[in-house]
Short mmCIF file of C-alpha atoms (C1' of nucleotides) in Angstrom, two decimals:
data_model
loop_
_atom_site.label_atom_id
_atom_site.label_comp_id
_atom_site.label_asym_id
_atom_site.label_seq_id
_atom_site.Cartn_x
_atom_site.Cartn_y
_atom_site.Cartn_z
CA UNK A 284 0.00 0.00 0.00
CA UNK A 285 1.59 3.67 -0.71
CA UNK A 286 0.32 6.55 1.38
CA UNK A 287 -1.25 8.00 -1.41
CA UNK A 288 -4.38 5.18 -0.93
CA UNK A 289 -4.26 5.58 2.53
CA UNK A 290 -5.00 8.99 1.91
CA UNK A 291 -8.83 8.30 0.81
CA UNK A 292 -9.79 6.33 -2.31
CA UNK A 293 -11.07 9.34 -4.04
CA UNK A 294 -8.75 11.96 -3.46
CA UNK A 295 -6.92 12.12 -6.46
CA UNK A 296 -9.09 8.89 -8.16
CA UNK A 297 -10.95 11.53 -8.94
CA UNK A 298 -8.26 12.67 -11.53
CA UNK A 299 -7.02 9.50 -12.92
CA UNK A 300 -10.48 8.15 -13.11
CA UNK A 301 -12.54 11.02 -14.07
CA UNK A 302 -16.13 10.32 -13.12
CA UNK A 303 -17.99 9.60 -17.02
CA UNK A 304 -21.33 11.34 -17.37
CA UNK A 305 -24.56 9.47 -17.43
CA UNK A 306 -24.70 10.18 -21.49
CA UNK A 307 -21.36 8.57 -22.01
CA UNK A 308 -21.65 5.68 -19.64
CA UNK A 309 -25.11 5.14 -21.70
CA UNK A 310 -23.15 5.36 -24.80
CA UNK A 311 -20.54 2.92 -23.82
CA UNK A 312 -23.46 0.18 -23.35
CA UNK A 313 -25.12 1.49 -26.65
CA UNK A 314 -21.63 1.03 -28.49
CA UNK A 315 -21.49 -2.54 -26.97
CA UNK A 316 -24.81 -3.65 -28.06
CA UNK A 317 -24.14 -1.99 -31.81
CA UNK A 318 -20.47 -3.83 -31.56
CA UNK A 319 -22.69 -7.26 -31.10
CA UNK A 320 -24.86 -6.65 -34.00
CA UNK A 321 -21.98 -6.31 -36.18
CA UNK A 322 -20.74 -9.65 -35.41
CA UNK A 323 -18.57 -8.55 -32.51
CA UNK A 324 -18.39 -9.03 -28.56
CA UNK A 325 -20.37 -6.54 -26.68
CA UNK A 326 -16.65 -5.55 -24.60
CA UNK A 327 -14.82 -4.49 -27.94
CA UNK A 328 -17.89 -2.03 -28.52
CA UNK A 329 -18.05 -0.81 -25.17
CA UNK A 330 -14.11 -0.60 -25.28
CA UNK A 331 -14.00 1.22 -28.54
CA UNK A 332 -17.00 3.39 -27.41
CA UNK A 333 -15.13 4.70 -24.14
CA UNK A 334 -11.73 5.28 -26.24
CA UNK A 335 -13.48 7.84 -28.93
CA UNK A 336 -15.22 9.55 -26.00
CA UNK A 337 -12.82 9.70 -23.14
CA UNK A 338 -11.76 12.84 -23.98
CA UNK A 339 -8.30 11.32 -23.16
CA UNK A 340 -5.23 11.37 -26.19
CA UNK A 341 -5.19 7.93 -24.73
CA UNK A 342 -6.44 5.99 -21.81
CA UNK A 343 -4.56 3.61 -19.61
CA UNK A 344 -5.21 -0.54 -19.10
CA UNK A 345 -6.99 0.44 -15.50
CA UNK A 346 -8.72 3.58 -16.92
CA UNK A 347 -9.97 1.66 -19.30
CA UNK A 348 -11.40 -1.31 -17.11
CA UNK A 349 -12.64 1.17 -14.47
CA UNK A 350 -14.65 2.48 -16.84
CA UNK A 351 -16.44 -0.50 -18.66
CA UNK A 352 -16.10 -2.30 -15.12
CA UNK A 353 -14.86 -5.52 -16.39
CA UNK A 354 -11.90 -8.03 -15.43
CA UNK A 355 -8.40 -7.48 -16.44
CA UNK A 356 -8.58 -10.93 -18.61
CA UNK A 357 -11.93 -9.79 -20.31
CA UNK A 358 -9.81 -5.95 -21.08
CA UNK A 359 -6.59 -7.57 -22.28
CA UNK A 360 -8.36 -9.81 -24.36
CA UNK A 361 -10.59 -7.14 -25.95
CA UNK A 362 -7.48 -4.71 -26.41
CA UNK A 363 -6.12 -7.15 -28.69
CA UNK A 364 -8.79 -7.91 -30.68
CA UNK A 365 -9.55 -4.45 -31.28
CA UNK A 366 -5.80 -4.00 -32.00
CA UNK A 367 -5.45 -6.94 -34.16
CA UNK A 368 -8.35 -5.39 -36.37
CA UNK A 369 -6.73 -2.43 -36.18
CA UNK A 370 -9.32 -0.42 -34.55
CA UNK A 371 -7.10 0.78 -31.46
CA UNK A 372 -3.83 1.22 -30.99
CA UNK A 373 -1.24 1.26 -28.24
CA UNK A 374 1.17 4.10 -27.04
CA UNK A 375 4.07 4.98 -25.02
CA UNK A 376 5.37 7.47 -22.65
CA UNK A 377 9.45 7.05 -21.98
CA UNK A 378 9.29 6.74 -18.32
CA UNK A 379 5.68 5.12 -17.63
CA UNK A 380 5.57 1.37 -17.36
CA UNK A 381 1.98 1.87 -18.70
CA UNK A 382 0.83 1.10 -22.24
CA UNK A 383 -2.10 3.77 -23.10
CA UNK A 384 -4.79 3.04 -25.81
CA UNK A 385 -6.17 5.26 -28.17
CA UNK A 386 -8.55 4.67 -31.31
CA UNK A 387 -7.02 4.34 -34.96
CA UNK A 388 -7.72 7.11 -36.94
CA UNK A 389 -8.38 4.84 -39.44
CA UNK A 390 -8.40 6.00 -42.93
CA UNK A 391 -11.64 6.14 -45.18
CA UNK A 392 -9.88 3.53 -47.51
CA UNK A 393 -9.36 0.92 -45.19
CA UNK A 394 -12.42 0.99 -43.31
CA UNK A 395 -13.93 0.70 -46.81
CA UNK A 396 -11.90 -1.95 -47.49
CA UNK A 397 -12.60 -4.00 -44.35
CA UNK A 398 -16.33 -3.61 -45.33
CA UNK A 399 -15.41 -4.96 -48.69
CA UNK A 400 -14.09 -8.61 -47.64
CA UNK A 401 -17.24 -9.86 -46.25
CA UNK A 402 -19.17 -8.72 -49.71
CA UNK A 403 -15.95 -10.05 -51.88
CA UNK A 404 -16.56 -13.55 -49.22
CA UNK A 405 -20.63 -13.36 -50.22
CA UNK A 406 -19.91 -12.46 -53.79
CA UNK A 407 -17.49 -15.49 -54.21
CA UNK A 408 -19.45 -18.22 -52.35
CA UNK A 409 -22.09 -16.98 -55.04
CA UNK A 410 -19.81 -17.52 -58.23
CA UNK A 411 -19.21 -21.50 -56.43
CA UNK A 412 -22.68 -22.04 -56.34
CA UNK A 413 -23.06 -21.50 -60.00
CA UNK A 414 -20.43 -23.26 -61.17
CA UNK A 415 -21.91 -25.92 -59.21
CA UNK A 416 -25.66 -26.26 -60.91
CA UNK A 417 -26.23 -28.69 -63.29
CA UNK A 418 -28.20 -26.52 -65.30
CA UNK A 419 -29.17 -22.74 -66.48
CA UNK A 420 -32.06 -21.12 -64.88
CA UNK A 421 -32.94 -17.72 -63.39
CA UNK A 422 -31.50 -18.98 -60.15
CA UNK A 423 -27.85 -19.31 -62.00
CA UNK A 424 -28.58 -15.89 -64.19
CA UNK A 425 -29.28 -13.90 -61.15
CA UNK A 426 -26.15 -15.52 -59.66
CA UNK A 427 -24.03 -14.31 -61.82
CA UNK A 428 -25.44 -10.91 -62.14
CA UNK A 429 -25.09 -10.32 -58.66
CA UNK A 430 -21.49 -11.85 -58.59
CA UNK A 431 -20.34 -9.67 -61.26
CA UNK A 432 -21.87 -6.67 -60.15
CA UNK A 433 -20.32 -7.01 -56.48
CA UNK A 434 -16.87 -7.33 -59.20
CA UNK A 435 -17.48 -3.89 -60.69
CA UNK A 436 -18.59 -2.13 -57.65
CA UNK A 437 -15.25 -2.81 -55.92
CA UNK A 438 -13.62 -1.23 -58.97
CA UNK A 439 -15.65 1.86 -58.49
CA UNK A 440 -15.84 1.71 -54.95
CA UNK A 441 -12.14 2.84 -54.76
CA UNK A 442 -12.46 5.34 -57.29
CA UNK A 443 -15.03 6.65 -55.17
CA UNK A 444 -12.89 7.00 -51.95
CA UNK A 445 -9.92 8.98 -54.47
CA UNK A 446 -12.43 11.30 -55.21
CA UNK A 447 -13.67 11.68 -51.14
CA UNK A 448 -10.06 12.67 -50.98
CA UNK A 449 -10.19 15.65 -53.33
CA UNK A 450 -13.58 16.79 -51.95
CA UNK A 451 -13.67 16.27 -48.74
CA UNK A 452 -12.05 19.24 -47.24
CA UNK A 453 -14.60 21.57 -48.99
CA UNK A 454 -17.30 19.32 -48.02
CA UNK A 455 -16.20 18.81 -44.27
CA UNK A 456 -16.18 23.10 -43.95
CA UNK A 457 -19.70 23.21 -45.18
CA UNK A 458 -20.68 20.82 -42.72
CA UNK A 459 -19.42 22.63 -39.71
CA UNK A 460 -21.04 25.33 -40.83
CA UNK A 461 -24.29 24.12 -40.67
CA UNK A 462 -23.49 22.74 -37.54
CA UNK A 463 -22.29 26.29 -36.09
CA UNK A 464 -25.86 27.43 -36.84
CA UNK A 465 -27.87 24.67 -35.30
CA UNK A 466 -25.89 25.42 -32.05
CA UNK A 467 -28.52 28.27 -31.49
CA UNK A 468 -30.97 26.01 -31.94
CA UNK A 469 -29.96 23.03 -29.57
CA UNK A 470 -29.43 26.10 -27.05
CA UNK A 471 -32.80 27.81 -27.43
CA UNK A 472 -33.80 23.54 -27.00
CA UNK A 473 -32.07 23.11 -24.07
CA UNK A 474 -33.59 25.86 -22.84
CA UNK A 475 -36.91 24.47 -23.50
CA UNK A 476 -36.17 21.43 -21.61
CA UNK A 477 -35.05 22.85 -18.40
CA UNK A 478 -38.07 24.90 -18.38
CA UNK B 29 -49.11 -46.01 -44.10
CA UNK B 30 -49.44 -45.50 -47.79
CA UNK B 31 -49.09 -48.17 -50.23
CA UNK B 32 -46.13 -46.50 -51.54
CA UNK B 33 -44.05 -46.80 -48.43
CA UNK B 34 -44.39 -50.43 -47.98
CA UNK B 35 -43.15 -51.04 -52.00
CA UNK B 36 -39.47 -49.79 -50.61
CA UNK B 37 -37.77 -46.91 -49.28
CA UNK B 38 -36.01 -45.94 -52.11
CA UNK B 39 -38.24 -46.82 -55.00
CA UNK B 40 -39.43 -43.67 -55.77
CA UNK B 41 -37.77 -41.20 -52.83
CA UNK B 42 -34.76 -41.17 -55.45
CA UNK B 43 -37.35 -38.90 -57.53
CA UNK B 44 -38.09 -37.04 -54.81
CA UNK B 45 -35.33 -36.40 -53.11
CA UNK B 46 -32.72 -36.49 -55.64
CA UNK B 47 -29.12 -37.24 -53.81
CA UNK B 48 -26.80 -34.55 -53.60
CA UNK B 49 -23.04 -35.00 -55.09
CA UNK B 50 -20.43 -34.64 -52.54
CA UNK B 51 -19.51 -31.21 -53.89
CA UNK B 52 -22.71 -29.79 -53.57
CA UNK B 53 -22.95 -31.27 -49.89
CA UNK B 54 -19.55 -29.46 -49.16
CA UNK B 55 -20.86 -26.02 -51.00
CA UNK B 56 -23.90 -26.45 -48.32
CA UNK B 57 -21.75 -26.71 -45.39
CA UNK B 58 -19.11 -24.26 -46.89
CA UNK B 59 -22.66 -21.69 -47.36
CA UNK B 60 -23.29 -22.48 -43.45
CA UNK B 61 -19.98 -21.22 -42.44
CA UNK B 62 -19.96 -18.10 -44.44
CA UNK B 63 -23.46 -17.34 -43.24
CA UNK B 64 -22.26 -17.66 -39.65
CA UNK B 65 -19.35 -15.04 -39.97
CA UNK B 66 -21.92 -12.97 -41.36
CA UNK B 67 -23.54 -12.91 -38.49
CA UNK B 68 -26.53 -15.15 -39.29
CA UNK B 69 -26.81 -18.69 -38.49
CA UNK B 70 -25.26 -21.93 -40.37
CA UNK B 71 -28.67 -23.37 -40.71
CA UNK B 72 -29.61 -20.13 -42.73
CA UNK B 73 -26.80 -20.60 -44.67
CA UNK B 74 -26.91 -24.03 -45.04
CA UNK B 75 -30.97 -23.83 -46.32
CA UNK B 76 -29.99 -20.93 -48.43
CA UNK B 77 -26.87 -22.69 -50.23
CA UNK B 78 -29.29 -25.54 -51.00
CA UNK B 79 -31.78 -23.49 -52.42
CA UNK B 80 -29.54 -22.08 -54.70
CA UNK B 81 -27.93 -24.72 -55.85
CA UNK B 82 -30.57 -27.24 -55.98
CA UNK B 83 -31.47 -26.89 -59.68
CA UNK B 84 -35.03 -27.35 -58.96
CA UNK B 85 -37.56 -24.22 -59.71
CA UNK B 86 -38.71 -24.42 -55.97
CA UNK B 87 -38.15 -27.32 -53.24
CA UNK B 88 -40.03 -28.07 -50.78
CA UNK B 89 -39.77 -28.57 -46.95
CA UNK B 90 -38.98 -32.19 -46.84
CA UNK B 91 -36.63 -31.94 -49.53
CA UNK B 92 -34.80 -28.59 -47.81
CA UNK B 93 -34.96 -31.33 -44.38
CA UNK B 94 -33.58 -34.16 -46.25
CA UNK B 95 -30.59 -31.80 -47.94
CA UNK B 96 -29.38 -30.26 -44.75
CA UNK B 97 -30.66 -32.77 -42.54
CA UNK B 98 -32.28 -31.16 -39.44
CA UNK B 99 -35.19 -31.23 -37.31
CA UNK B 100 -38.55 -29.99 -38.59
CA UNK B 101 -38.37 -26.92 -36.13
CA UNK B 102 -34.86 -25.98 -37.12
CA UNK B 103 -36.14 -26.15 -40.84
CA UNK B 104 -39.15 -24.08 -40.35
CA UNK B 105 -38.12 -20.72 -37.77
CA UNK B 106 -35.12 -21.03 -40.26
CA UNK B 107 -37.31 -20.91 -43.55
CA UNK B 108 -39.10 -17.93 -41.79
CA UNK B 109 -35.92 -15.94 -40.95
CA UNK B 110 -35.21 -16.33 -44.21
CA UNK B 111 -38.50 -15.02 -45.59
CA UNK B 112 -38.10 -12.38 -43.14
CA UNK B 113 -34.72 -11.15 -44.15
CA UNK B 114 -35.95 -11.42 -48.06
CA UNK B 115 -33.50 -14.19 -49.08
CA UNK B 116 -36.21 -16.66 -50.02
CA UNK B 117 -39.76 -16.63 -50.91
CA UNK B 118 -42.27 -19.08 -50.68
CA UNK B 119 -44.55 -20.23 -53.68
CA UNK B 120 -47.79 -22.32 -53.55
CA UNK B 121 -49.62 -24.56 -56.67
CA UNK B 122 -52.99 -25.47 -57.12
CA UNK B 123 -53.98 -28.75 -55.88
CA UNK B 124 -51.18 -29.37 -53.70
CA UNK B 125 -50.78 -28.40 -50.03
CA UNK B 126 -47.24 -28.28 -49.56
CA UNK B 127 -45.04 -24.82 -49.83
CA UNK B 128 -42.29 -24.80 -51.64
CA UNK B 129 -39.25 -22.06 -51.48
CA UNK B 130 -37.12 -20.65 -53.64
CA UNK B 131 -34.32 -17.80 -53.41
CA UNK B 132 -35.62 -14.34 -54.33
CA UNK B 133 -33.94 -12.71 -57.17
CA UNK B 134 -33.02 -9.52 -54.64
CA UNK B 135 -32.41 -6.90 -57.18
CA UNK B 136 -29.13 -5.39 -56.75
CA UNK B 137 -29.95 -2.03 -55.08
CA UNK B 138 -32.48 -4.10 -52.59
CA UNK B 139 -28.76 -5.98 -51.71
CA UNK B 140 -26.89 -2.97 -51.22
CA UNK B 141 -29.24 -1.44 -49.29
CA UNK B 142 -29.50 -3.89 -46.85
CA UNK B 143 -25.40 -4.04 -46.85
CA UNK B 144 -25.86 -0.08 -46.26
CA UNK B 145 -28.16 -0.54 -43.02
CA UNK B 146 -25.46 -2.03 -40.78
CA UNK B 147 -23.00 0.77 -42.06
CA UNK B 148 -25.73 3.63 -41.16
CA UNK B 149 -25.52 2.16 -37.62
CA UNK B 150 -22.00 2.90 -37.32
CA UNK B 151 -22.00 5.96 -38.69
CA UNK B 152 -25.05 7.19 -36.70
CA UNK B 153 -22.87 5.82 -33.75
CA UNK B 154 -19.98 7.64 -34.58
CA UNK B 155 -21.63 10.72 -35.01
CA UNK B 156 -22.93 10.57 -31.86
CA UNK B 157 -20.17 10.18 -29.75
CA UNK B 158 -18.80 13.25 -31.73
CA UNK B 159 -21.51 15.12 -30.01
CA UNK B 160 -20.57 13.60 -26.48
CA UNK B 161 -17.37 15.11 -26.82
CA UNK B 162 -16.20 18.00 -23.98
CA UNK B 163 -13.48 18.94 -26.32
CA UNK B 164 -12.42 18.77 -29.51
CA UNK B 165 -9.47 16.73 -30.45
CA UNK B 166 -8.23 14.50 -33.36
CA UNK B 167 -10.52 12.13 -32.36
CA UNK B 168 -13.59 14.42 -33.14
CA UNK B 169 -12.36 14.99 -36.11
CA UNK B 170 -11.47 12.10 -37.39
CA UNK B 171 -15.73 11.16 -36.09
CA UNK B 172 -16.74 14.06 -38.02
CA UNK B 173 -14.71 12.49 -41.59
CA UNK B 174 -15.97 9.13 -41.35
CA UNK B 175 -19.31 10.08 -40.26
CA UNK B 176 -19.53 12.52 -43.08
CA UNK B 177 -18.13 10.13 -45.67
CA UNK B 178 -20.57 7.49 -44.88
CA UNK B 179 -23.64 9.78 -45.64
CA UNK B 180 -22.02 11.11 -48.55
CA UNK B 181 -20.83 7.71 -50.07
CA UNK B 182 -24.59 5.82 -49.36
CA UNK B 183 -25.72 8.93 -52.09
CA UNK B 184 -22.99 8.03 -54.24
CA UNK B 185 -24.09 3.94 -53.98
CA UNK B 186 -27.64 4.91 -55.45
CA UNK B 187 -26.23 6.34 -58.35
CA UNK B 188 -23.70 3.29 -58.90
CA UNK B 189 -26.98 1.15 -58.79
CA UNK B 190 -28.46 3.29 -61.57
CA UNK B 191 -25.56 3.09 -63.75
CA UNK B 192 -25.34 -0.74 -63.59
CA UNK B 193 -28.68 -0.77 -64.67
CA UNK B 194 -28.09 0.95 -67.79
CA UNK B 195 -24.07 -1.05 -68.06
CA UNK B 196 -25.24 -4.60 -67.11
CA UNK B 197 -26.49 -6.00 -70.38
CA UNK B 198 -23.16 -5.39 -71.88
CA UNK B 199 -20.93 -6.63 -69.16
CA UNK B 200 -22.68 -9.50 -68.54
CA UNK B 201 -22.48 -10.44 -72.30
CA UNK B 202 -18.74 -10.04 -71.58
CA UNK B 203 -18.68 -12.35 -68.85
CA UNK B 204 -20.44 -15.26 -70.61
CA UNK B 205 -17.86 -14.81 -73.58
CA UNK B 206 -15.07 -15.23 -71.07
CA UNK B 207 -17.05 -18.31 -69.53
CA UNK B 208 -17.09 -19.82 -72.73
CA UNK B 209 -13.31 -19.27 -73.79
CA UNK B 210 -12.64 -20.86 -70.37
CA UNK B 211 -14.76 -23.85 -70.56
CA UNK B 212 -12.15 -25.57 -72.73
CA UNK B 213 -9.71 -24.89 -70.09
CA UNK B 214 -11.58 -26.79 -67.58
CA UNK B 215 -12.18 -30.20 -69.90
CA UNK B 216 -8.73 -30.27 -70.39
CA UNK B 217 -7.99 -29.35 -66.53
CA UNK B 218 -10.49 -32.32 -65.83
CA UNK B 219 -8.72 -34.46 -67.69
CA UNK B 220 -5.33 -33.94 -66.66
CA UNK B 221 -6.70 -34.31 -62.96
CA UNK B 222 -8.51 -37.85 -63.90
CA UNK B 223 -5.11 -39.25 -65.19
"C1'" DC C 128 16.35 -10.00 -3.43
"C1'" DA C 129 11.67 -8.87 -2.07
"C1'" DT C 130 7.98 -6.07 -3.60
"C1'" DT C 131 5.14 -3.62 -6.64
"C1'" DT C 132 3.32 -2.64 -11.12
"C1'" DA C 133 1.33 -4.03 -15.33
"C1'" DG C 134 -0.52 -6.99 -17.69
"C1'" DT C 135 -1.26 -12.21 -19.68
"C1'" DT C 136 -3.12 -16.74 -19.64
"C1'" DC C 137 -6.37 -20.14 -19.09
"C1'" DA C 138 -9.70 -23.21 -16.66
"C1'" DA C 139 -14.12 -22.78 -15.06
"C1'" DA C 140 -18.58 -20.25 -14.60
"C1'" DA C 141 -22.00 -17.52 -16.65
"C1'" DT C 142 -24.53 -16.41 -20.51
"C1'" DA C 143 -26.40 -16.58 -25.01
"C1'" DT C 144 -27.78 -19.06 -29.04
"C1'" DA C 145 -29.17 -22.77 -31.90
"C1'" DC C 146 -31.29 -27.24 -32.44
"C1'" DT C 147 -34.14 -31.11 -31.42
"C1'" DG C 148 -38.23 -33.60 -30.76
"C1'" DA C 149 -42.64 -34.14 -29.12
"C1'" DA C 150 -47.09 -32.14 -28.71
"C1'" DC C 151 -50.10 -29.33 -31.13
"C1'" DA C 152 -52.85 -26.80 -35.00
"C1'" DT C 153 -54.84 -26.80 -39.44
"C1'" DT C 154 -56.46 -28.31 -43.63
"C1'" DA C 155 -57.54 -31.91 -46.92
"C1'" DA C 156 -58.74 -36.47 -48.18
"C1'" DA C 157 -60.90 -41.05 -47.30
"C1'" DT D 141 -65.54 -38.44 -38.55
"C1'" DT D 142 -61.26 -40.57 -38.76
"C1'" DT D 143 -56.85 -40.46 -40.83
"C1'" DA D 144 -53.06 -38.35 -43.10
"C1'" DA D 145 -50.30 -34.53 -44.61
"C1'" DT D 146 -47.95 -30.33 -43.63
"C1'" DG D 147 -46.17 -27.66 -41.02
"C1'" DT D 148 -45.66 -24.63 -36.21
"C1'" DT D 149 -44.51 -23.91 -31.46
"C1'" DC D 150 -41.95 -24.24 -27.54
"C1'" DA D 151 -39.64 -26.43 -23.49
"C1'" DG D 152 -35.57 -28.63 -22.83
"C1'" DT D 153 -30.96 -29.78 -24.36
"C1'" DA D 154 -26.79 -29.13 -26.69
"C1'" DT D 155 -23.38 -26.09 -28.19
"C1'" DA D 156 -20.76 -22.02 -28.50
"C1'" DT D 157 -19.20 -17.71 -26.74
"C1'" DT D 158 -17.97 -14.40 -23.27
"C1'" DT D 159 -16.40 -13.14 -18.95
"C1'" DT D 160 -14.36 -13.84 -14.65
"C1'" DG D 161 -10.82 -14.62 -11.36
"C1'" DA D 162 -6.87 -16.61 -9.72
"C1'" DA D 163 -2.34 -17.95 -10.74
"C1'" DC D 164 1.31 -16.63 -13.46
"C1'" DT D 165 5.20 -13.85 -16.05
"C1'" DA D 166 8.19 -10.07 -16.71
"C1'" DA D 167 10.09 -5.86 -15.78
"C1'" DA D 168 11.03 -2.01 -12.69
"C1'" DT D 169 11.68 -0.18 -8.03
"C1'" DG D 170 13.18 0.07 -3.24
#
DNA sequence: CATTTAGTTCAAAATATACTGAACATTAAA
DNA sequence: TTTAATGTTCAGTATATTTTGAACTAAATG
């Protein structure tokens, strides 16, 4: 024990575990259950969901679990999944033991790209099951109308995200914009809701 | 007991419930796995590879038990889910009381929409915690890019759908040529593998 | 070298999900 | 009206997945 936890447990807790709002700790769950219905564990969601709120450049292993109150195992396990799909990341401080997480900043491409295997898997398994019927019909046409046009789309998927690139700074200041105007509004609202 | 029964099990069942080649077997259990790291179950996938590789113009639910061999109650809240999700549809004919199902030619932009609802989730996620934010960091910006890119791209998609519309005839021409071509490959591939 | 920190590993428990099989509903035919 | 055909429903079981928690490693600190 050092004298600091002798001290009181929430004396300066308080400032390595900043207490979370009601709103995030909400979102954290809603992450989790989104995570699942994506084909992922609930923890990687809620893990994920914490990291892009936090408000942190990066949040520590024990941050972290306080926050999504699960066991070390179920946290280091989750870290590396999310890692391993290249959703987080880990840093380093020179002189801290700790290893600090933070969300990839993934680019547009990838993400794309990640969405893309599970269509190229469907698209494939498609092109097998024609090559497997012993006979033309408007099963095997539609087959390979939907294999080849998952084929094309790919192609023009990625011209797609070159062209995001040239647009997007243009189209990302328009969109604050509007954003800096609805401000008023979501005041005047909150205003409305205290009342 | 019917009269047909006691003449032999196999007599006529062969008509009935013509046996599967190993291959398409394997493509049915193959179809169950993708389906699963999709996210949907391997008895959907499994029903759904045999319906599309079946050759017949609708089977019915014996014949989808027989294939994928599974309980009646597996067969039938999976045939629903199925319905549910659009994947299959079931037809009826005059003087017979059985159902019989068959894929549904999805059009392509039904297909991508349904791809797009799982990515609207995300982004709708993402865009969200952006607002939960007490500051603004990389982080929110990098929310605001993806979230941004998502709505702008799912636009873009609907266009791509109309375009293949008009492009399809001619590339899928194309593709049948190429089949074609190939075809000689594959006797000669078959042979060289028989030897 | 003993202790603390920071995490990892893995067997077992908790939980969630899918599947079976038997009882049931419904319609048609005998 | 009885029997048969065609499924549906659902409780229980089987299976798979997630999470915990305790024991462990490895590195730094006193």
């Amino acid at each position: 024990m050092n004298s600091k936890s002798k001290s009181g447990p929430s004396s300066d807790n308080a400032e390595k575990f900043p207490a979370l709002s009601n709103e995030k700790l909400q979102y954290i769950e809603e992450s989790g259950l989104m995570f699942e219905t994506l084909g992922m564990t609930r923890m990687t969601g809620r893990v994920f969901g914490y990291l892009i709120i936090c408000d942190l450049d990066a949040a520590s292993f024990d941050q972290i679990r306080e926050a999504v109150r699960a066991s070390k195992g179920s946290i280091s396990g989750t870290l590396k999944q999310l890692m391993q799909i290249d959703f987080v990341e880990a840093i380093s401080y020179p002189g801290d033991r700790k290893t600090y997480y933070r969300p990839t900043k993934v680019s547009i491409g990838t993400l794309l790209n990640s969405r893309n295997y599970q269509t190229k898997m469907f698209s494939d398994s498609l092109q097998k099951a024609r090559s497997l019927k012993s006979r033309e019909d408007d099963v095997s046409d539609w087959l390979l109308e939907v294999s080849c046009f998952y084929e094309w789309i790919g192609k023009r998927l990625a011209d797609l995200v070159e062209e995001w690139e040239t647009i997007k700074v243009s189209h990302l200041k328009k969109k604050q914009n509007a954003e800096k105007n609805n401000h008023h509004i979501n005041i005047y609202r909150n205003k409305l809701n205290n009342s």
